[in-house]
């Protein structure tokens, strides 16, 4: 798994959270979260977009082992990855939007470019 941020969670909780967030990012195109979580989600999402650029069975199974919804995997291979065919990286953008009202955590929006 990219990065060494523990995000205040155990390994199983952290993996489940990142799986859900990457799935929602591919499904909706953008999500709002904290800056540190956005950085972790960005590295994971870029890794899977790079894998999905080459459409074969092995790569689909690799992505399906992480992404939680099957229709999102098909969307990744059929719509998202072909857009970035000629791009070598930088598929996501993180925009800081200020502190959260409750605990002043720095918030950000992560989106597919």
PDB file of N, CA and C in Angstrom:
ATOM      1  N   UNK A   1       0.839  -1.169   0.000  1.00  0.00           N
ATOM      2  CA  UNK A   1       0.000   0.000   0.000  1.00  0.00           C
ATOM      3  C   UNK A   1       0.892   1.243   0.000  1.00  0.00           C
ATOM      4  N   UNK A   2       0.623   2.212  -0.863  1.00  0.00           N
ATOM      5  CA  UNK A   2       1.456   3.403  -0.919  1.00  0.00           C
ATOM      6  C   UNK A   2       1.372   4.214   0.365  1.00  0.00           C
ATOM      7  N   UNK A   3       2.446   4.893   0.672  1.00  0.00           N
ATOM      8  CA  UNK A   3       2.455   5.787   1.834  1.00  0.00           C
ATOM      9  C   UNK A   3       2.611   5.047   3.139  1.00  0.00           C
ATOM     10  N   UNK A   4       2.907   5.801   4.181  1.00  0.00           N
ATOM     11  CA  UNK A   4       3.080   5.202   5.496  1.00  0.00           C
ATOM     12  C   UNK A   4       2.159   5.844   6.517  1.00  0.00           C
ATOM     13  N   UNK A   5       1.146   6.573   6.071  1.00  0.00           N
ATOM     14  CA  UNK A   5       0.226   7.224   7.002  1.00  0.00           C
ATOM     15  C   UNK A   5      -0.693   6.191   7.626  1.00  0.00           C
ATOM     16  N   UNK A   6      -0.817   6.225   8.948  1.00  0.00           N
ATOM     17  CA  UNK A   6      -1.675   5.248   9.622  1.00  0.00           C
ATOM     18  C   UNK A   6      -3.082   5.772   9.844  1.00  0.00           C
ATOM     19  N   UNK A   7      -3.269   7.072   9.786  1.00  0.00           N
ATOM     20  CA  UNK A   7      -4.587   7.701   9.856  1.00  0.00           C
ATOM     21  C   UNK A   7      -5.356   7.346  11.126  1.00  0.00           C
ATOM     22  N   UNK A   8      -4.667   6.964  12.177  1.00  0.00           N
ATOM     23  CA  UNK A   8      -5.300   6.688  13.453  1.00  0.00           C
ATOM     24  C   UNK A   8      -6.183   5.458  13.455  1.00  0.00           C
ATOM     25  N   UNK A   9      -5.885   4.490  12.607  1.00  0.00           N
ATOM     26  CA  UNK A   9      -6.713   3.294  12.496  1.00  0.00           C
ATOM     27  C   UNK A   9      -5.830   2.051  12.459  1.00  0.00           C
ATOM     28  N   UNK A  10      -6.442   0.912  12.760  1.00  0.00           N
ATOM     29  CA  UNK A  10      -5.723  -0.347  12.602  1.00  0.00           C
ATOM     30  C   UNK A  10      -5.602  -0.661  11.116  1.00  0.00           C
ATOM     31  N   UNK A  11      -4.804  -1.655  10.788  1.00  0.00           N
ATOM     32  CA  UNK A  11      -4.558  -1.982   9.386  1.00  0.00           C
ATOM     33  C   UNK A  11      -5.839  -2.362   8.651  1.00  0.00           C
ATOM     34  N   UNK A  12      -6.673  -3.190   9.263  1.00  0.00           N
ATOM     35  CA  UNK A  12      -7.906  -3.634   8.606  1.00  0.00           C
ATOM     36  C   UNK A  12      -8.872  -2.467   8.416  1.00  0.00           C
ATOM     37  N   UNK A  13      -8.993  -1.605   9.425  1.00  0.00           N
ATOM     38  CA  UNK A  13      -9.884  -0.451   9.315  1.00  0.00           C
ATOM     39  C   UNK A  13      -9.393   0.516   8.250  1.00  0.00           C
ATOM     40  N   UNK A  14      -8.077   0.731   8.206  1.00  0.00           N
ATOM     41  CA  UNK A  14      -7.492   1.653   7.232  1.00  0.00           C
ATOM     42  C   UNK A  14      -7.691   1.138   5.813  1.00  0.00           C
ATOM     43  N   UNK A  15      -7.485  -0.162   5.606  1.00  0.00           N
ATOM     44  CA  UNK A  15      -7.674  -0.749   4.279  1.00  0.00           C
ATOM     45  C   UNK A  15      -9.127  -0.638   3.839  1.00  0.00           C
ATOM     46  N   UNK A  16     -10.053  -0.928   4.742  1.00  0.00           N
ATOM     47  CA  UNK A  16     -11.479  -0.843   4.409  1.00  0.00           C
ATOM     48  C   UNK A  16     -11.870   0.593   4.068  1.00  0.00           C
ATOM     49  N   UNK A  17     -11.360   1.562   4.829  1.00  0.00           N
ATOM     50  CA  UNK A  17     -11.672   2.958   4.568  1.00  0.00           C
ATOM     51  C   UNK A  17     -11.137   3.391   3.198  1.00  0.00           C
ATOM     52  N   UNK A  18      -9.889   3.023   2.888  1.00  0.00           N
ATOM     53  CA  UNK A  18      -9.301   3.406   1.604  1.00  0.00           C
ATOM     54  C   UNK A  18     -10.016   2.720   0.440  1.00  0.00           C
ATOM     55  N   UNK A  19     -10.424   1.465   0.613  1.00  0.00           N
ATOM     56  CA  UNK A  19     -11.175   0.786  -0.439  1.00  0.00           C
ATOM     57  C   UNK A  19     -12.476   1.527  -0.729  1.00  0.00           C
ATOM     58  N   UNK A  20     -13.182   1.915   0.317  1.00  0.00           N
ATOM     59  CA  UNK A  20     -14.448   2.624   0.146  1.00  0.00           C
ATOM     60  C   UNK A  20     -14.240   3.979  -0.509  1.00  0.00           C
ATOM     61  N   UNK A  21     -13.214   4.704  -0.071  1.00  0.00           N
ATOM     62  CA  UNK A  21     -12.988   6.047  -0.613  1.00  0.00           C
ATOM     63  C   UNK A  21     -12.555   6.014  -2.070  1.00  0.00           C
ATOM     64  N   UNK A  22     -11.705   5.056  -2.436  1.00  0.00           N
ATOM     65  CA  UNK A  22     -11.292   4.924  -3.840  1.00  0.00           C
ATOM     66  C   UNK A  22     -12.489   4.548  -4.704  1.00  0.00           C
ATOM     67  N   UNK A  23     -13.338   3.664  -4.195  1.00  0.00           N
ATOM     68  CA  UNK A  23     -14.543   3.274  -4.935  1.00  0.00           C
ATOM     69  C   UNK A  23     -15.461   4.469  -5.146  1.00  0.00           C
ATOM     70  N   UNK A  24     -15.686   5.268  -4.100  1.00  0.00           N
ATOM     71  CA  UNK A  24     -16.545   6.447  -4.228  1.00  0.00           C
ATOM     72  C   UNK A  24     -15.945   7.477  -5.164  1.00  0.00           C
ATOM     73  N   UNK A  25     -14.608   7.623  -5.159  1.00  0.00           N
ATOM     74  CA  UNK A  25     -13.956   8.565  -6.069  1.00  0.00           C
ATOM     75  C   UNK A  25     -14.189   8.159  -7.522  1.00  0.00           C
ATOM     76  N   UNK A  26     -14.026   6.879  -7.832  1.00  0.00           N
ATOM     77  CA  UNK A  26     -14.258   6.429  -9.203  1.00  0.00           C
ATOM     78  C   UNK A  26     -15.730   6.508  -9.577  1.00  0.00           C
ATOM     79  N   UNK A  27     -16.613   6.309  -8.611  1.00  0.00           N
ATOM     80  CA  UNK A  27     -18.043   6.318  -8.878  1.00  0.00           C
ATOM     81  C   UNK A  27     -18.575   7.728  -9.104  1.00  0.00           C
ATOM     82  N   UNK A  28     -18.142   8.686  -8.283  1.00  0.00           N
ATOM     83  CA  UNK A  28     -18.705  10.035  -8.308  1.00  0.00           C
ATOM     84  C   UNK A  28     -17.820  11.076  -8.981  1.00  0.00           C
ATOM     85  N   UNK A  29     -16.534  10.810  -9.113  1.00  0.00           N
ATOM     86  CA  UNK A  29     -15.641  11.774  -9.745  1.00  0.00           C
ATOM     87  C   UNK A  29     -14.952  12.697  -8.767  1.00  0.00           C
ATOM     88  N   UNK A  30     -15.548  12.953  -7.600  1.00  0.00           N
ATOM     89  CA  UNK A  30     -14.881  13.755  -6.579  1.00  0.00           C
ATOM     90  C   UNK A  30     -15.490  13.465  -5.215  1.00  0.00           C
ATOM     91  N   UNK A  31     -14.662  13.630  -4.171  1.00  0.00           N
ATOM     92  CA  UNK A  31     -15.116  13.453  -2.801  1.00  0.00           C
ATOM     93  C   UNK A  31     -14.465  14.508  -1.920  1.00  0.00           C
ATOM     94  N   UNK A  32     -15.087  14.784  -0.778  1.00  0.00           N
ATOM     95  CA  UNK A  32     -14.562  15.745   0.180  1.00  0.00           C
ATOM     96  C   UNK A  32     -14.106  14.997   1.421  1.00  0.00           C
ATOM     97  N   UNK A  33     -12.857  15.221   1.830  1.00  0.00           N
ATOM     98  CA  UNK A  33     -12.279  14.520   2.966  1.00  0.00           C
ATOM     99  C   UNK A  33     -11.148  15.356   3.549  1.00  0.00           C
ATOM    100  N   UNK A  34     -10.434  14.818   4.529  1.00  0.00           N
ATOM    101  CA  UNK A  34      -9.303  15.550   5.094  1.00  0.00           C
ATOM    102  C   UNK A  34      -8.121  15.475   4.128  1.00  0.00           C
ATOM    103  N   UNK A  35      -7.164  16.365   4.316  1.00  0.00           N
ATOM    104  CA  UNK A  35      -6.030  16.453   3.399  1.00  0.00           C
ATOM    105  C   UNK A  35      -5.193  15.174   3.435  1.00  0.00           C
ATOM    106  N   UNK A  36      -4.915  14.643   4.619  1.00  0.00           N
ATOM    107  CA  UNK A  36      -4.073  13.445   4.691  1.00  0.00           C
ATOM    108  C   UNK A  36      -4.759  12.232   4.066  1.00  0.00           C
ATOM    109  N   UNK A  37      -6.049  12.091   4.281  1.00  0.00           N
ATOM    110  CA  UNK A  37      -6.779  10.997   3.637  1.00  0.00           C
ATOM    111  C   UNK A  37      -6.798  11.195   2.130  1.00  0.00           C
ATOM    112  N   UNK A  38      -6.960  12.426   1.683  1.00  0.00           N
ATOM    113  CA  UNK A  38      -6.982  12.707   0.245  1.00  0.00           C
ATOM    114  C   UNK A  38      -5.666  12.323  -0.413  1.00  0.00           C
ATOM    115  N   UNK A  39      -4.557  12.556   0.275  1.00  0.00           N
ATOM    116  CA  UNK A  39      -3.255  12.191  -0.287  1.00  0.00           C
ATOM    117  C   UNK A  39      -3.120  10.679  -0.432  1.00  0.00           C
ATOM    118  N   UNK A  40      -3.591   9.931   0.547  1.00  0.00           N
ATOM    119  CA  UNK A  40      -3.544   8.469   0.461  1.00  0.00           C
ATOM    120  C   UNK A  40      -4.461   7.956  -0.650  1.00  0.00           C
ATOM    121  N   UNK A  41      -5.686   8.502  -0.723  1.00  0.00           N
ATOM    122  CA  UNK A  41      -6.640   8.087  -1.755  1.00  0.00           C
ATOM    123  C   UNK A  41      -6.092   8.421  -3.135  1.00  0.00           C
ATOM    124  N   UNK A  42      -5.438   9.560  -3.268  1.00  0.00           N
ATOM    125  CA  UNK A  42      -4.874   9.969  -4.549  1.00  0.00           C
ATOM    126  C   UNK A  42      -3.834   8.969  -5.033  1.00  0.00           C
ATOM    127  N   UNK A  43      -2.934   8.544  -4.149  1.00  0.00           N
ATOM    128  CA  UNK A  43      -1.894   7.606  -4.574  1.00  0.00           C
ATOM    129  C   UNK A  43      -2.494   6.263  -4.970  1.00  0.00           C
ATOM    130  N   UNK A  44      -3.500   5.800  -4.224  1.00  0.00           N
ATOM    131  CA  UNK A  44      -4.143   4.527  -4.563  1.00  0.00           C
ATOM    132  C   UNK A  44      -4.913   4.627  -5.884  1.00  0.00           C
ATOM    133  N   UNK A  45      -5.662   5.716  -6.060  1.00  0.00           N
ATOM    134  CA  UNK A  45      -6.465   5.886  -7.272  1.00  0.00           C
ATOM    135  C   UNK A  45      -5.572   5.972  -8.504  1.00  0.00           C
ATOM    136  N   UNK A  46      -4.470   6.700  -8.407  1.00  0.00           N
ATOM    137  CA  UNK A  46      -3.575   6.827  -9.555  1.00  0.00           C
ATOM    138  C   UNK A  46      -2.954   5.474  -9.907  1.00  0.00           C
ATOM    139  N   UNK A  47      -2.647   4.676  -8.896  1.00  0.00           N
ATOM    140  CA  UNK A  47      -2.110   3.344  -9.139  1.00  0.00           C
ATOM    141  C   UNK A  47      -3.108   2.493  -9.921  1.00  0.00           C
ATOM    142  N   UNK A  48      -4.389   2.545  -9.537  1.00  0.00           N
ATOM    143  CA  UNK A  48      -5.386   1.712 -10.204  1.00  0.00           C
ATOM    144  C   UNK A  48      -5.745   2.244 -11.591  1.00  0.00           C
ATOM    145  N   UNK A  49      -5.690   3.534 -11.801  1.00  0.00           N
ATOM    146  CA  UNK A  49      -5.921   4.067 -13.147  1.00  0.00           C
ATOM    147  C   UNK A  49      -4.802   3.614 -14.079  1.00  0.00           C
ATOM    148  N   UNK A  50      -3.568   3.629 -13.585  1.00  0.00           N
ATOM    149  CA  UNK A  50      -2.443   3.164 -14.391  1.00  0.00           C
ATOM    150  C   UNK A  50      -2.597   1.689 -14.739  1.00  0.00           C
ATOM    151  N   UNK A  51      -3.053   0.885 -13.781  1.00  0.00           N
ATOM    152  CA  UNK A  51      -3.282  -0.536 -14.049  1.00  0.00           C
ATOM    153  C   UNK A  51      -4.391  -0.707 -15.090  1.00  0.00           C
ATOM    154  N   UNK A  52      -5.449   0.108 -14.993  1.00  0.00           N
ATOM    155  CA  UNK A  52      -6.613  -0.039 -15.872  1.00  0.00           C
ATOM    156  C   UNK A  52      -6.358   0.445 -17.297  1.00  0.00           C
ATOM    157  N   UNK A  53      -5.252   1.129 -17.533  1.00  0.00           N
ATOM    158  CA  UNK A  53      -4.955   1.579 -18.893  1.00  0.00           C
ATOM    159  C   UNK A  53      -4.782   0.401 -19.843  1.00  0.00           C
ATOM    160  N   UNK A  54      -4.260  -0.707 -19.342  1.00  0.00           N
ATOM    161  CA  UNK A  54      -4.116  -1.913 -20.151  1.00  0.00           C
ATOM    162  C   UNK A  54      -5.259  -2.853 -19.788  1.00  0.00           C
ATOM    163  N   UNK A  55      -6.176  -3.043 -20.701  1.00  0.00           N
ATOM    164  CA  UNK A  55      -7.400  -3.783 -20.431  1.00  0.00           C
ATOM    165  C   UNK A  55      -7.199  -5.275 -20.706  1.00  0.00           C
ATOM    166  N   UNK A  56      -6.862  -6.032 -19.651  1.00  0.00           N
ATOM    167  CA  UNK A  56      -6.789  -7.484 -19.775  1.00  0.00           C
ATOM    168  C   UNK A  56      -7.334  -8.119 -18.501  1.00  0.00           C
ATOM    169  N   UNK A  57      -7.500  -9.407 -18.513  1.00  0.00           N
ATOM    170  CA  UNK A  57      -8.149 -10.113 -17.413  1.00  0.00           C
ATOM    171  C   UNK A  57      -7.368  -9.994 -16.111  1.00  0.00           C
ATOM    172  N   UNK A  58      -6.061 -10.117 -16.185  1.00  0.00           N
ATOM    173  CA  UNK A  58      -5.243 -10.019 -14.978  1.00  0.00           C
ATOM    174  C   UNK A  58      -5.410  -8.666 -14.295  1.00  0.00           C
ATOM    175  N   UNK A  59      -5.377  -7.589 -15.081  1.00  0.00           N
ATOM    176  CA  UNK A  59      -5.527  -6.254 -14.507  1.00  0.00           C
ATOM    177  C   UNK A  59      -6.924  -6.051 -13.932  1.00  0.00           C
ATOM    178  N   UNK A  60      -7.950  -6.583 -14.593  1.00  0.00           N
ATOM    179  CA  UNK A  60      -9.309  -6.471 -14.048  1.00  0.00           C
ATOM    180  C   UNK A  60      -9.424  -7.185 -12.711  1.00  0.00           C
ATOM    181  N   UNK A  61      -8.805  -8.338 -12.596  1.00  0.00           N
ATOM    182  CA  UNK A  61      -8.861  -9.071 -11.333  1.00  0.00           C
ATOM    183  C   UNK A  61      -8.080  -8.351 -10.237  1.00  0.00           C
ATOM    184  N   UNK A  62      -6.981  -7.717 -10.591  1.00  0.00           N
ATOM    185  CA  UNK A  62      -6.220  -6.945  -9.602  1.00  0.00           C
ATOM    186  C   UNK A  62      -7.056  -5.793  -9.060  1.00  0.00           C
ATOM    187  N   UNK A  63      -7.738  -5.079  -9.947  1.00  0.00           N
ATOM    188  CA  UNK A  63      -8.560  -3.949  -9.521  1.00  0.00           C
ATOM    189  C   UNK A  63      -9.787  -4.441  -8.757  1.00  0.00           C
ATOM    190  N   UNK A  64     -10.405  -5.535  -9.212  1.00  0.00           N
ATOM    191  CA  UNK A  64     -11.585  -6.059  -8.523  1.00  0.00           C
ATOM    192  C   UNK A  64     -11.273  -6.545  -7.116  1.00  0.00           C
ATOM    193  N   UNK A  65     -10.018  -6.890  -6.854  1.00  0.00           N
ATOM    194  CA  UNK A  65      -9.666  -7.327  -5.511  1.00  0.00           C
ATOM    195  C   UNK A  65      -9.632  -6.159  -4.526  1.00  0.00           C
ATOM    196  N   UNK A  66      -9.611  -4.922  -5.029  1.00  0.00           N
ATOM    197  CA  UNK A  66      -9.552  -3.752  -4.144  1.00  0.00           C
ATOM    198  C   UNK A  66     -10.827  -2.926  -4.188  1.00  0.00           C
ATOM    199  N   UNK A  67     -11.324  -2.639  -5.379  1.00  0.00           N
ATOM    200  CA  UNK A  67     -12.536  -1.820  -5.532  1.00  0.00           C
ATOM    201  C   UNK A  67     -13.744  -2.663  -5.140  1.00  0.00           C
ATOM    202  N   UNK A  68     -14.676  -2.076  -4.380  1.00  0.00           N
ATOM    203  CA  UNK A  68     -15.747  -2.861  -3.763  1.00  0.00           C
ATOM    204  C   UNK A  68     -16.967  -3.069  -4.651  1.00  0.00           C
ATOM    205  N   UNK A  69     -17.142  -2.306  -5.721  1.00  0.00           N
ATOM    206  CA  UNK A  69     -18.318  -2.452  -6.580  1.00  0.00           C
ATOM    207  C   UNK A  69     -17.891  -2.856  -7.985  1.00  0.00           C
ATOM    208  N   UNK A  70     -18.545  -3.887  -8.508  1.00  0.00           N
ATOM    209  CA  UNK A  70     -18.165  -4.415  -9.810  1.00  0.00           C
ATOM    210  C   UNK A  70     -18.468  -3.439 -10.948  1.00  0.00           C
ATOM    211  N   UNK A  71     -19.594  -2.720 -10.864  1.00  0.00           N
ATOM    212  CA  UNK A  71     -19.923  -1.773 -11.927  1.00  0.00           C
ATOM    213  C   UNK A  71     -18.950  -0.599 -11.949  1.00  0.00           C
ATOM    214  N   UNK A  72     -18.346  -0.265 -10.821  1.00  0.00           N
ATOM    215  CA  UNK A  72     -17.337   0.800 -10.782  1.00  0.00           C
ATOM    216  C   UNK A  72     -16.060   0.338 -11.484  1.00  0.00           C
ATOM    217  N   UNK A  73     -15.736  -0.940 -11.368  1.00  0.00           N
ATOM    218  CA  UNK A  73     -14.570  -1.488 -12.065  1.00  0.00           C
ATOM    219  C   UNK A  73     -14.768  -1.388 -13.569  1.00  0.00           C
ATOM    220  N   UNK A  74     -15.978  -1.747 -14.039  1.00  0.00           N
ATOM    221  CA  UNK A  74     -16.251  -1.637 -15.470  1.00  0.00           C
ATOM    222  C   UNK A  74     -16.205  -0.184 -15.931  1.00  0.00           C
ATOM    223  N   UNK A  75     -16.692   0.738 -15.097  1.00  0.00           N
ATOM    224  CA  UNK A  75     -16.629   2.154 -15.435  1.00  0.00           C
ATOM    225  C   UNK A  75     -15.173   2.614 -15.520  1.00  0.00           C
ATOM    226  N   UNK A  76     -14.340   2.134 -14.601  1.00  0.00           N
ATOM    227  CA  UNK A  76     -12.921   2.482 -14.615  1.00  0.00           C
ATOM    228  C   UNK A  76     -12.257   2.024 -15.901  1.00  0.00           C
ATOM    229  N   UNK A  77     -12.516   0.790 -16.319  1.00  0.00           N
ATOM    230  CA  UNK A  77     -11.865   0.255 -17.516  1.00  0.00           C
ATOM    231  C   UNK A  77     -12.458   0.812 -18.806  1.00  0.00           C
ATOM    232  N   UNK A  78     -13.765   1.114 -18.823  1.00  0.00           N
ATOM    233  CA  UNK A  78     -14.417   1.531 -20.062  1.00  0.00           C
ATOM    234  C   UNK A  78     -14.451   3.044 -20.268  1.00  0.00           C
ATOM    235  N   UNK A  79     -14.531   3.828 -19.185  1.00  0.00           N
ATOM    236  CA  UNK A  79     -14.680   5.276 -19.330  1.00  0.00           C
ATOM    237  C   UNK A  79     -13.498   6.070 -18.791  1.00  0.00           C
ATOM    238  N   UNK A  80     -13.057   5.752 -17.580  1.00  0.00           N
ATOM    239  CA  UNK A  80     -12.057   6.596 -16.913  1.00  0.00           C
ATOM    240  C   UNK A  80     -10.664   6.392 -17.492  1.00  0.00           C
ATOM    241  N   UNK A  81     -10.180   5.159 -17.540  1.00  0.00           N
ATOM    242  CA  UNK A  81      -8.817   4.889 -17.998  1.00  0.00           C
ATOM    243  C   UNK A  81      -8.562   5.291 -19.449  1.00  0.00           C
ATOM    244  N   UNK A  82      -9.505   5.087 -20.401  1.00  0.00           N
ATOM    245  CA  UNK A  82      -9.220   5.529 -21.771  1.00  0.00           C
ATOM    246  C   UNK A  82      -9.010   7.042 -21.910  1.00  0.00           C
ATOM    247  N   UNK A  83      -9.595   7.837 -21.009  1.00  0.00           N
ATOM    248  CA  UNK A  83      -9.374   9.287 -21.063  1.00  0.00           C
ATOM    249  C   UNK A  83      -7.911   9.641 -20.817  1.00  0.00           C
ATOM    250  N   UNK A  84      -7.215   8.809 -20.024  1.00  0.00           N
ATOM    251  CA  UNK A  84      -5.830   9.103 -19.634  1.00  0.00           C
ATOM    252  C   UNK A  84      -4.826   8.251 -20.411  1.00  0.00           C
ATOM    253  N   UNK A  85      -5.208   7.770 -21.574  1.00  0.00           N
ATOM    254  CA  UNK A  85      -4.359   6.869 -22.339  1.00  0.00           C
ATOM    255  C   UNK A  85      -2.992   7.476 -22.656  1.00  0.00           C
ATOM    256  N   UNK A  86      -2.965   8.756 -23.003  1.00  0.00           N
ATOM    257  CA  UNK A  86      -1.709   9.398 -23.387  1.00  0.00           C
ATOM    258  C   UNK A  86      -1.050  10.152 -22.240  1.00  0.00           C
ATOM    259  N   UNK A  87      -1.645  10.112 -21.050  1.00  0.00           N
ATOM    260  CA  UNK A  87      -1.106  10.833 -19.898  1.00  0.00           C
ATOM    261  C   UNK A  87      -0.281   9.873 -19.051  1.00  0.00           C
ATOM    262  N   UNK A  88       0.860  10.352 -18.535  1.00  0.00           N
ATOM    263  CA  UNK A  88       1.758   9.495 -17.772  1.00  0.00           C
ATOM    264  C   UNK A  88       1.546   9.568 -16.275  1.00  0.00           C
ATOM    265  N   UNK A  89       0.609  10.365 -15.808  1.00  0.00           N
ATOM    266  CA  UNK A  89       0.357  10.465 -14.369  1.00  0.00           C
ATOM    267  C   UNK A  89      -0.398  11.741 -14.070  1.00  0.00           C
ATOM    268  N   UNK A  90      -0.657  11.986 -12.803  1.00  0.00           N
ATOM    269  CA  UNK A  90      -1.371  13.200 -12.414  1.00  0.00           C
ATOM    270  C   UNK A  90      -2.836  13.149 -12.774  1.00  0.00           C
ATOM    271  N   UNK A  91      -3.503  12.052 -12.420  1.00  0.00           N
ATOM    272  CA  UNK A  91      -4.900  11.876 -12.794  1.00  0.00           C
ATOM    273  C   UNK A  91      -5.856  12.514 -11.793  1.00  0.00           C
ATOM    274  N   UNK A  92      -5.362  12.887 -10.611  1.00  0.00           N
ATOM    275  CA  UNK A  92      -6.224  13.451  -9.579  1.00  0.00           C
ATOM    276  C   UNK A  92      -5.723  14.836  -9.176  1.00  0.00           C
ATOM    277  N   UNK A  93      -6.647  15.609  -8.619  1.00  0.00           N
ATOM    278  CA  UNK A  93      -6.313  16.953  -8.133  1.00  0.00           C
ATOM    279  C   UNK A  93      -6.841  17.080  -6.712  1.00  0.00           C
ATOM    280  N   UNK A  94      -6.004  17.608  -5.808  1.00  0.00           N
ATOM    281  CA  UNK A  94      -6.414  17.851  -4.428  1.00  0.00           C
ATOM    282  C   UNK A  94      -6.467  19.363  -4.224  1.00  0.00           C
ATOM    283  N   UNK A  95      -7.645  19.860  -3.828  1.00  0.00           N
ATOM    284  CA  UNK A  95      -7.841  21.289  -3.589  1.00  0.00           C
ATOM    285  C   UNK A  95      -8.220  21.487  -2.128  1.00  0.00           C
ATOM    286  N   UNK A  96      -7.431  22.264  -1.402  1.00  0.00           N
ATOM    287  CA  UNK A  96      -7.743  22.526   0.005  1.00  0.00           C
ATOM    288  C   UNK A  96      -8.902  23.514   0.096  1.00  0.00           C
ATOM    289  N   UNK A  97      -9.835  23.244   1.025  1.00  0.00           N
ATOM    290  CA  UNK A  97     -11.025  24.106   1.141  1.00  0.00           C
ATOM    291  C   UNK A  97     -11.173  24.723   2.522  1.00  0.00           C
ATOM    292  N   UNK A  98     -10.181  24.579   3.396  1.00  0.00           N
ATOM    293  CA  UNK A  98     -10.233  25.224   4.704  1.00  0.00           C
ATOM    294  C   UNK A  98     -10.529  24.259   5.830  1.00  0.00           C
ATOM    295  N   UNK A  99     -10.610  24.774   7.049  1.00  0.00           N
ATOM    296  CA  UNK A  99     -10.813  23.906   8.215  1.00  0.00           C
ATOM    297  C   UNK A  99     -12.255  23.443   8.359  1.00  0.00           C
ATOM    298  N   UNK A 100     -12.414  22.264   8.943  1.00  0.00           N
ATOM    299  CA  UNK A 100     -13.736  21.721   9.240  1.00  0.00           C
ATOM    300  C   UNK A 100     -14.271  22.434  10.482  1.00  0.00           C
ATOM    301  N   UNK A 101     -15.569  22.652  10.512  1.00  0.00           N
ATOM    302  CA  UNK A 101     -16.175  23.431  11.577  1.00  0.00           C
ATOM    303  C   UNK A 101     -16.043  22.770  12.953  1.00  0.00           C
ATOM    304  N   UNK A 102     -16.214  21.480  13.054  1.00  0.00           N
ATOM    305  CA  UNK A 102     -16.239  20.820  14.352  1.00  0.00           C
ATOM    306  C   UNK A 102     -14.894  20.744  15.042  1.00  0.00           C
ATOM    307  N   UNK A 103     -13.859  20.274  14.330  1.00  0.00           N
ATOM    308  CA  UNK A 103     -12.568  20.051  14.977  1.00  0.00           C
ATOM    309  C   UNK A 103     -11.409  20.761  14.276  1.00  0.00           C
ATOM    310  N   UNK A 104     -11.696  21.615  13.324  1.00  0.00           N
ATOM    311  CA  UNK A 104     -10.701  22.426  12.612  1.00  0.00           C
ATOM    312  C   UNK A 104      -9.696  21.567  11.832  1.00  0.00           C
ATOM    313  N   UNK A 105     -10.101  20.367  11.429  1.00  0.00           N
ATOM    314  CA  UNK A 105      -9.235  19.544  10.581  1.00  0.00           C
ATOM    315  C   UNK A 105      -9.213  20.153   9.179  1.00  0.00           C
ATOM    316  N   UNK A 106      -8.042  20.166   8.568  1.00  0.00           N
ATOM    317  CA  UNK A 106      -7.893  20.746   7.232  1.00  0.00           C
ATOM    318  C   UNK A 106      -8.601  19.860   6.204  1.00  0.00           C
ATOM    319  N   UNK A 107      -9.573  20.416   5.490  1.00  0.00           N
ATOM    320  CA  UNK A 107     -10.385  19.661   4.539  1.00  0.00           C
ATOM    321  C   UNK A 107      -9.910  19.913   3.105  1.00  0.00           C
ATOM    322  N   UNK A 108     -10.210  18.954   2.239  1.00  0.00           N
ATOM    323  CA  UNK A 108      -9.827  19.053   0.843  1.00  0.00           C
ATOM    324  C   UNK A 108     -10.828  18.311  -0.029  1.00  0.00           C
ATOM    325  N   UNK A 109     -10.863  18.696  -1.293  1.00  0.00           N
ATOM    326  CA  UNK A 109     -11.663  18.000  -2.289  1.00  0.00           C
ATOM    327  C   UNK A 109     -10.700  17.308  -3.228  1.00  0.00           C
ATOM    328  N   UNK A 110     -10.885  15.998  -3.405  1.00  0.00           N
ATOM    329  CA  UNK A 110     -10.079  15.254  -4.366  1.00  0.00           C
ATOM    330  C   UNK A 110     -10.974  14.909  -5.539  1.00  0.00           C
ATOM    331  N   UNK A 111     -10.480  15.162  -6.759  1.00  0.00           N
ATOM    332  CA  UNK A 111     -11.297  14.944  -7.946  1.00  0.00           C
ATOM    333  C   UNK A 111     -10.439  14.393  -9.076  1.00  0.00           C
ATOM    334  N   UNK A 112     -11.084  13.682  -9.984  1.00  0.00           N
ATOM    335  CA  UNK A 112     -10.429  13.210 -11.193  1.00  0.00           C
ATOM    336  C   UNK A 112     -10.337  14.367 -12.177  1.00  0.00           C
ATOM    337  N   UNK A 113      -9.197  14.545 -12.798  1.00  0.00           N
ATOM    338  CA  UNK A 113      -9.027  15.658 -13.740  1.00  0.00           C
ATOM    339  C   UNK A 113      -9.610  15.272 -15.085  1.00  0.00           C
TER     340      UNK A 113
END
